[in-house]
Amino acid sequence: MARVTLSTIAEMTGLSKFAVSRSLSGKDGVSDGTRRRVQQVAADLGYTRAVAEVEETVLGVVFHDTDLINSELHLLIQSGFQAQAQRHGYQVRMCWTHLPQEIEAFARGCSGVALVGPHPVSTMQRIRDLGVHVVRNGWMDPFDPFDIVSGTDHEGGSAVANYLLELGHRTIAYVHGTPGYRGRVERFYGVREVFERYDDVSFREMKFQAEMRFTEHLQAAHADGFFPTAFFCAHDGMALTVVSELLRLGYRIPEDASVIGFGDYSAATQISPQLTTVKVQGREIGAGLVRVLDDRINERMSPEIPLRLLFSGHLVIRASAGPVADAFPKSIAL
């Protein structure tokens, strides 16, 4: 008869080896119901715990495979995750998928899992139901009972607004596109929160839809009598589009219009003028995901209190933003 192992019980119960081991050792991290179910299955199978059997020390990270815009950020998160996991003595496994069933199967071999990208709450719950610790990089609804590690999108938007005001800008556009990315909306909220305090500021949201080019948005704004002297873009990729289009139209940057991005990725220094932007701490976010999972595995925090861990960015001042022009060139042909 084949020997009964932790893997055998995990397969029978639909739980992870980590959850099975915690249940049989009497440690926290699993519910009383799960503990009783595991103990009953172990007894029915005649399981005897071997001295050599230890809990898995594997951390997994799952990147949402359709989130291509944030691919460089994901590489930074991966780097920070791997380095921090190595310092803590964990093995690391990675996968790229958005399919809940694939993520659940992947999680069965891990002690903790980090989800990166727009994964739904239901996927996190499936991992938790296995008895595996789970943390996410990204935004969730208020009071969701899961741990989150993120950047400071709202605060970053407010910082950009204050910087543009210091430069004398009073007619400003926020440019963003693909819907569904909560962080970009939070940046907009952060900008708007500051500008609402100033009666002399004219502020407009420009949603860059796939079927409508930036130039057409600018034409529509001008037709309404709105002539922005500064453009804050939701991410560096969008900022590159805005810079390219403005230069094509004959604008001088930053003499005629300032452009600010968000992310500080490699492309920010590969254009001329180089891009003023907000630094996102990708490696630190990756390391933070590991620290949260390590704290959960080692029971350093109450399981009843979800954690929010934020890493503050900062403004990176380069050549694409400058003081407002004395006379904005409204006559440039579009």
PDB file of C-alpha atoms in Angstrom, residues 22 59 84-85 87-90 111-112 133 135 147 287-301:
ATOM      1  CA  ARG A  22      -0.563  23.631   9.687  1.00  0.00           C
ATOM      2  CA  LEU A  59       6.304  31.691  -2.362  1.00  0.00           C
ATOM      3  CA  GLN A  84      13.631  39.533  -0.878  1.00  0.00           C
ATOM      4  CA  ALA A  85      12.449  35.913  -0.980  1.00  0.00           C
ATOM      5  CA  ARG A  87      17.031  36.812   1.749  1.00  0.00           C
ATOM      6  CA  HIS A  88      14.279  35.104   3.745  1.00  0.00           C
ATOM      7  CA  GLY A  89      15.226  31.622   2.533  1.00  0.00           C
ATOM      8  CA  TYR A  90      12.167  30.997   0.350  1.00  0.00           C
ATOM      9  CA  SER A 111       2.879  28.605   1.262  1.00  0.00           C
ATOM     10  CA  GLY A 112       1.918  32.092   0.102  1.00  0.00           C
ATOM     11  CA  HIS A 133      -1.789  33.128   2.428  1.00  0.00           C
ATOM     12  CA  VAL A 135      -1.500  39.299  -0.940  1.00  0.00           C
ATOM     13  CA  ASP A 147      -3.623  42.309   2.256  1.00  0.00           C
ATOM     14  CA  ALA A 287      10.007  43.087  -1.704  1.00  0.00           C
ATOM     15  CA  GLY A 288       6.998  44.296   0.299  1.00  0.00           C
ATOM     16  CA  LEU A 289       4.849  41.487  -1.071  1.00  0.00           C
ATOM     17  CA  VAL A 290       7.363  39.000   0.298  1.00  0.00           C
ATOM     18  CA  ARG A 291       7.566  40.717   3.688  1.00  0.00           C
ATOM     19  CA  VAL A 292       3.786  40.600   4.089  1.00  0.00           C
ATOM     20  CA  LEU A 293       3.638  36.903   3.174  1.00  0.00           C
ATOM     21  CA  ASP A 294       6.544  36.139   5.520  1.00  0.00           C
ATOM     22  CA  ASP A 295       4.786  37.946   8.366  1.00  0.00           C
ATOM     23  CA  ARG A 296       1.598  35.988   7.701  1.00  0.00           C
ATOM     24  CA  ILE A 297       3.366  32.642   7.508  1.00  0.00           C
ATOM     25  CA  ASN A 298       5.240  33.316  10.749  1.00  0.00           C
ATOM     26  CA  GLU A 299       2.121  34.691  12.492  1.00  0.00           C
ATOM     27  CA  ARG A 300       3.556  38.112  13.289  1.00  0.00           C
ATOM     28  CA  MET A 301       0.251  39.847  12.533  1.00  0.00           C
TER      29      MET A 301
END
